[in-house]
Amino acid sequence: TELTTPMIHEFVDKIVVHEADKSTGDRIHQIDIYLKYVGKLDVPIRKLNISTYRFIIQHSTYAAKSTST
């Protein structure tokens, strides 16, 4: 089975998108997801350091170039 839009509407109470934080030079949004009968969903997110970010970008760009040839 797959997750459908009506199924998501049954579980999600609201989604709150906060104002963008640009204090670090990057545009970062905090997004809060509230589920019915559960409340705010807290998902731990690992922050990437700059070297990991560059590695991902470099390899993503390489993958895109290699599949287009």
PDB file of C-alpha atoms in Angstrom:
ATOM      1  CA  THR A   1       0.000   0.000   0.000  1.00  0.00           C
ATOM      2  CA  GLU A   2       1.066   3.568  -0.522  1.00  0.00           C
ATOM      3  CA  LEU A   3       0.412   6.768   1.357  1.00  0.00           C
ATOM      4  CA  THR A   4      -2.292   8.796  -0.388  1.00  0.00           C
ATOM      5  CA  THR A   5      -3.337  12.437  -0.004  1.00  0.00           C
ATOM      6  CA  PRO A   6      -6.600  11.558   1.802  1.00  0.00           C
ATOM      7  CA  MET A   7      -4.626   9.402   4.244  1.00  0.00           C
ATOM      8  CA  ILE A   8      -2.281  12.304   4.994  1.00  0.00           C
ATOM      9  CA  HIS A   9      -5.268  14.607   5.583  1.00  0.00           C
ATOM     10  CA  GLU A  10      -6.577  12.117   8.138  1.00  0.00           C
ATOM     11  CA  PHE A  11      -3.380  12.323  10.221  1.00  0.00           C
ATOM     12  CA  VAL A  12      -2.093  15.899   9.809  1.00  0.00           C
ATOM     13  CA  ASP A  13      -3.721  18.550  11.980  1.00  0.00           C
ATOM     14  CA  LYS A  14      -1.642  21.512  10.786  1.00  0.00           C
ATOM     15  CA  ILE A  15       1.711  22.535   9.358  1.00  0.00           C
ATOM     16  CA  VAL A  16       3.366  25.751  10.575  1.00  0.00           C
ATOM     17  CA  VAL A  17       6.123  27.354   8.475  1.00  0.00           C
ATOM     18  CA  HIS A  18       8.061  29.959  10.448  1.00  0.00           C
ATOM     19  CA  GLU A  19       9.709  33.077   9.040  1.00  0.00           C
ATOM     20  CA  ALA A  20      13.053  32.449   7.346  1.00  0.00           C
ATOM     21  CA  ASP A  21      16.183  32.851   9.472  1.00  0.00           C
ATOM     22  CA  LYS A  22      18.979  34.451   7.438  1.00  0.00           C
ATOM     23  CA  SER A  23      21.338  35.221  10.343  1.00  0.00           C
ATOM     24  CA  THR A  24      23.943  32.681   9.175  1.00  0.00           C
ATOM     25  CA  GLY A  25      23.828  33.765   5.536  1.00  0.00           C
ATOM     26  CA  ASP A  26      21.721  30.724   4.643  1.00  0.00           C
ATOM     27  CA  ARG A  27      17.934  30.835   4.374  1.00  0.00           C
ATOM     28  CA  ILE A  28      16.589  28.385   6.982  1.00  0.00           C
ATOM     29  CA  HIS A  29      12.927  27.721   7.726  1.00  0.00           C
ATOM     30  CA  GLN A  30      11.630  25.972  10.801  1.00  0.00           C
ATOM     31  CA  ILE A  31       8.678  23.762   9.910  1.00  0.00           C
ATOM     32  CA  ASP A  32       6.428  22.311  12.618  1.00  0.00           C
ATOM     33  CA  ILE A  33       4.119  19.421  11.758  1.00  0.00           C
ATOM     34  CA  TYR A  34       1.254  18.679  14.133  1.00  0.00           C
ATOM     35  CA  LEU A  35      -0.473  15.305  13.943  1.00  0.00           C
ATOM     36  CA  LYS A  36      -4.018  14.697  15.137  1.00  0.00           C
ATOM     37  CA  TYR A  37      -4.139  12.955  18.528  1.00  0.00           C
ATOM     38  CA  VAL A  38      -0.323  13.161  18.829  1.00  0.00           C
ATOM     39  CA  GLY A  39       0.669  16.824  18.698  1.00  0.00           C
ATOM     40  CA  LYS A  40       3.884  18.279  17.371  1.00  0.00           C
ATOM     41  CA  LEU A  41       6.042  15.799  15.491  1.00  0.00           C
ATOM     42  CA  ASP A  42       9.691  16.167  16.517  1.00  0.00           C
ATOM     43  CA  VAL A  43      12.080  14.721  13.979  1.00  0.00           C
ATOM     44  CA  PRO A  44      15.771  14.977  14.832  1.00  0.00           C
ATOM     45  CA  ILE A  45      17.687  16.483  11.934  1.00  0.00           C
ATOM     46  CA  ARG A  46      21.428  16.153  11.671  1.00  0.00           C
ATOM     47  CA  LYS A  47      23.003  19.407  10.587  1.00  0.00           C
ATOM     48  CA  LEU A  48      25.562  19.063   7.827  1.00  0.00           C
ATOM     49  CA  ASN A  49      28.985  20.615   8.106  1.00  0.00           C
ATOM     50  CA  ILE A  50      30.310  22.472   5.066  1.00  0.00           C
ATOM     51  CA  SER A  51      32.636  19.676   3.902  1.00  0.00           C
ATOM     52  CA  THR A  52      29.804  17.119   3.933  1.00  0.00           C
ATOM     53  CA  TYR A  53      27.555  19.568   2.079  1.00  0.00           C
ATOM     54  CA  ARG A  54      30.225  20.177  -0.582  1.00  0.00           C
ATOM     55  CA  PHE A  55      30.738  16.423  -0.976  1.00  0.00           C
ATOM     56  CA  ILE A  56      27.008  15.894  -1.580  1.00  0.00           C
ATOM     57  CA  ILE A  57      26.809  18.757  -4.081  1.00  0.00           C
ATOM     58  CA  GLN A  58      29.905  17.600  -5.933  1.00  0.00           C
ATOM     59  CA  HIS A  59      28.650  14.046  -6.279  1.00  0.00           C
ATOM     60  CA  SER A  60      25.115  15.109  -7.161  1.00  0.00           C
ATOM     61  CA  THR A  61      26.454  17.307  -9.961  1.00  0.00           C
ATOM     62  CA  TYR A  62      28.691  14.498 -11.188  1.00  0.00           C
ATOM     63  CA  ALA A  63      25.800  12.036 -11.189  1.00  0.00           C
ATOM     64  CA  ALA A  64      23.627  14.459 -13.172  1.00  0.00           C
ATOM     65  CA  LYS A  65      26.392  15.009 -15.777  1.00  0.00           C
ATOM     66  CA  SER A  66      27.201  11.305 -16.132  1.00  0.00           C
ATOM     67  CA  THR A  67      23.563  10.270 -16.696  1.00  0.00           C
ATOM     68  CA  SER A  68      22.991  12.916 -19.390  1.00  0.00           C
ATOM     69  CA  THR A  69      25.734  11.520 -21.702  1.00  0.00           C
TER      70      THR A  69
END
